[in-house]
Coordinates of C-alpha atoms in Angstrom, one line a residue:
M1 CA 20.0 -21.7 2.5
N2 CA 16.4 -20.4 3.1
I3 CA 17.1 -16.8 2.0
S4 CA 14.0 -16.2 -0.2
C5 CA 10.7 -16.3 1.6
N6 CA 7.8 -16.9 -0.9
S7 CA 6.8 -20.5 -0.7
T8 CA 4.6 -20.2 -3.8
C9 CA 7.4 -18.9 -6.0
G10 CA 9.3 -21.4 -8.1
I11 CA 12.5 -19.4 -8.0
C12 CA 12.3 -19.1 -4.2
N13 CA 11.8 -22.8 -4.0
E14 CA 14.8 -23.4 -6.2
I15 CA 16.9 -21.1 -4.1
N16 CA 15.9 -23.2 -1.1
G17 CA 16.7 -26.5 -2.8
I18 CA 13.2 -27.5 -4.0
S19 CA 12.2 -28.3 -7.5
F20 CA 9.1 -30.0 -8.9
I21 CA 10.7 -30.5 -12.3
D22 CA 11.6 -34.1 -13.1
R23 CA 15.3 -34.6 -13.8
Y24 CA 16.1 -31.2 -12.4
N25 CA 15.0 -31.7 -8.8
K26 CA 18.1 -33.8 -7.9
L27 CA 20.5 -31.1 -9.1
V28 CA 18.5 -28.4 -7.2
S29 CA 18.4 -30.4 -4.0
E30 CA 22.2 -30.9 -4.2
R31 CA 22.7 -27.2 -5.2
K32 CA 24.4 -28.3 -8.4
N33 CA 22.2 -26.1 -10.4
I34 CA 24.0 -23.0 -9.1
I35 CA 26.5 -21.8 -11.7
A36 CA 27.7 -18.8 -9.7
E37 CA 26.8 -17.3 -6.3
T38 CA 27.4 -14.0 -4.4
D39 CA 26.0 -12.7 -1.2
N40 CA 22.8 -11.5 -2.8
F41 CA 22.5 -13.3 -6.2
L42 CA 22.6 -16.6 -8.0
V43 CA 23.2 -17.5 -11.6
V44 CA 21.2 -20.6 -12.5
P45 CA 20.2 -22.3 -15.8
S46 CA 17.0 -21.3 -17.4
V47 CA 14.3 -23.9 -17.6
G48 CA 13.3 -24.0 -21.2
P49 CA 16.4 -22.3 -22.5
L50 CA 16.5 -20.4 -25.8
N51 CA 20.0 -22.0 -26.5
D52 CA 22.9 -23.6 -24.6
S53 CA 24.0 -20.3 -23.2
H54 CA 20.8 -19.4 -21.5
V55 CA 21.1 -18.7 -17.7
M56 CA 19.4 -16.3 -15.3
L57 CA 20.6 -13.9 -12.7
V58 CA 18.2 -14.0 -9.7
P59 CA 18.3 -12.2 -6.4
K60 CA 18.3 -14.4 -3.4
K61 CA 15.7 -12.2 -1.7
H62 CA 12.2 -12.4 -3.2
V63 CA 11.4 -9.2 -5.2
N64 CA 9.1 -8.8 -8.2
S65 CA 11.6 -6.9 -10.4
F66 CA 15.1 -5.5 -10.4
N67 CA 13.5 -2.1 -9.9
A68 CA 12.7 -3.3 -6.4
V69 CA 16.2 -4.6 -5.7
E70 CA 17.8 -2.5 -3.0
D71 CA 20.0 0.3 -4.4
N72 CA 23.0 -0.8 -2.3
I73 CA 23.2 -4.2 -4.1
K74 CA 22.3 -3.2 -7.6
S75 CA 26.0 -2.6 -8.3
E76 CA 26.6 -6.2 -7.4
S77 CA 24.2 -7.4 -10.1
R78 CA 25.9 -5.2 -12.7
K79 CA 29.4 -6.7 -11.8
I80 CA 28.0 -10.2 -12.1
L81 CA 26.5 -9.5 -15.5
H82 CA 29.8 -7.8 -16.7
K83 CA 31.9 -10.8 -15.5
L84 CA 29.5 -13.3 -17.1
N85 CA 29.6 -11.5 -20.4
E86 CA 33.5 -11.4 -20.3
F87 CA 33.6 -15.1 -19.6
I88 CA 31.2 -15.9 -22.5
K89 CA 33.1 -13.6 -24.8
E90 CA 36.4 -15.4 -23.9
K91 CA 34.9 -18.9 -24.3
T92 CA 32.6 -18.4 -27.4
N93 CA 33.5 -15.1 -29.0
N94 CA 29.8 -14.1 -28.5
S95 CA 28.3 -11.3 -26.4
L96 CA 25.4 -11.9 -24.1
I97 CA 22.0 -10.2 -24.4
F98 CA 20.4 -9.3 -21.1
F99 CA 16.7 -8.9 -20.6
E100 CA 14.7 -8.7 -17.5
S101 CA 11.6 -10.7 -16.8
G102 CA 9.6 -9.9 -13.7
A103 CA 6.3 -8.5 -12.4
G104 CA 5.5 -5.0 -11.5
E105 CA 5.4 -3.7 -8.0
N106 CA 1.7 -4.4 -7.5
I107 CA 1.4 -7.5 -9.7
D108 CA 1.8 -11.0 -8.3
H109 CA 2.9 -12.5 -11.6
S110 CA 4.4 -11.8 -15.0
G111 CA 3.4 -13.2 -18.4
G112 CA 5.2 -16.4 -17.8
C113 CA 3.8 -16.7 -14.2
I114 CA 7.1 -16.1 -12.6
F115 CA 6.9 -13.4 -10.0
H116 CA 10.5 -13.3 -8.9
A117 CA 12.9 -10.9 -10.5
H118 CA 15.3 -12.5 -13.0
I119 CA 17.5 -11.3 -15.8
H120 CA 17.9 -13.6 -18.7
C121 CA 21.4 -13.9 -20.1
V122 CA 21.8 -15.5 -23.5
Y123 CA 24.0 -15.0 -26.5
Y124 CA 22.6 -14.4 -30.0
T125 CA 22.7 -17.2 -32.5
K126 CA 21.1 -17.7 -35.9
D127 CA 18.3 -19.7 -34.2
F128 CA 17.7 -17.1 -31.5
E129 CA 14.9 -15.3 -33.2
T130 CA 13.3 -18.6 -34.2
A131 CA 13.4 -19.7 -30.6
L132 CA 11.6 -16.5 -29.5
N133 CA 8.6 -17.2 -31.8

């Protein structure tokens, strides 16, 4: 695919079929890690998930945060999140919680050392707050 362009970014590498995580690299190389895809975004599993619903919405183009996503494609991300939430509600009767994790415009990493915009999508469970600690 080779859409994203930062070779030091783990998410860019994953978009391009490369993973250095044992037992995940085969899925990535075969693109079986992609849950959903549009022209500009992917939904992929979160590595180190908070629960079994935890996925991430990532732009195919490398940007540090969703603030830096081009305005003309932000509506696409909102539609994906809406559809994802509808799907989860239908299947589990739970609503998703969305939170962004990404670096600022002039920062090359965030707290978790991931400097590629991504929105976490996860539903609330009793164990949710425990998993955050």
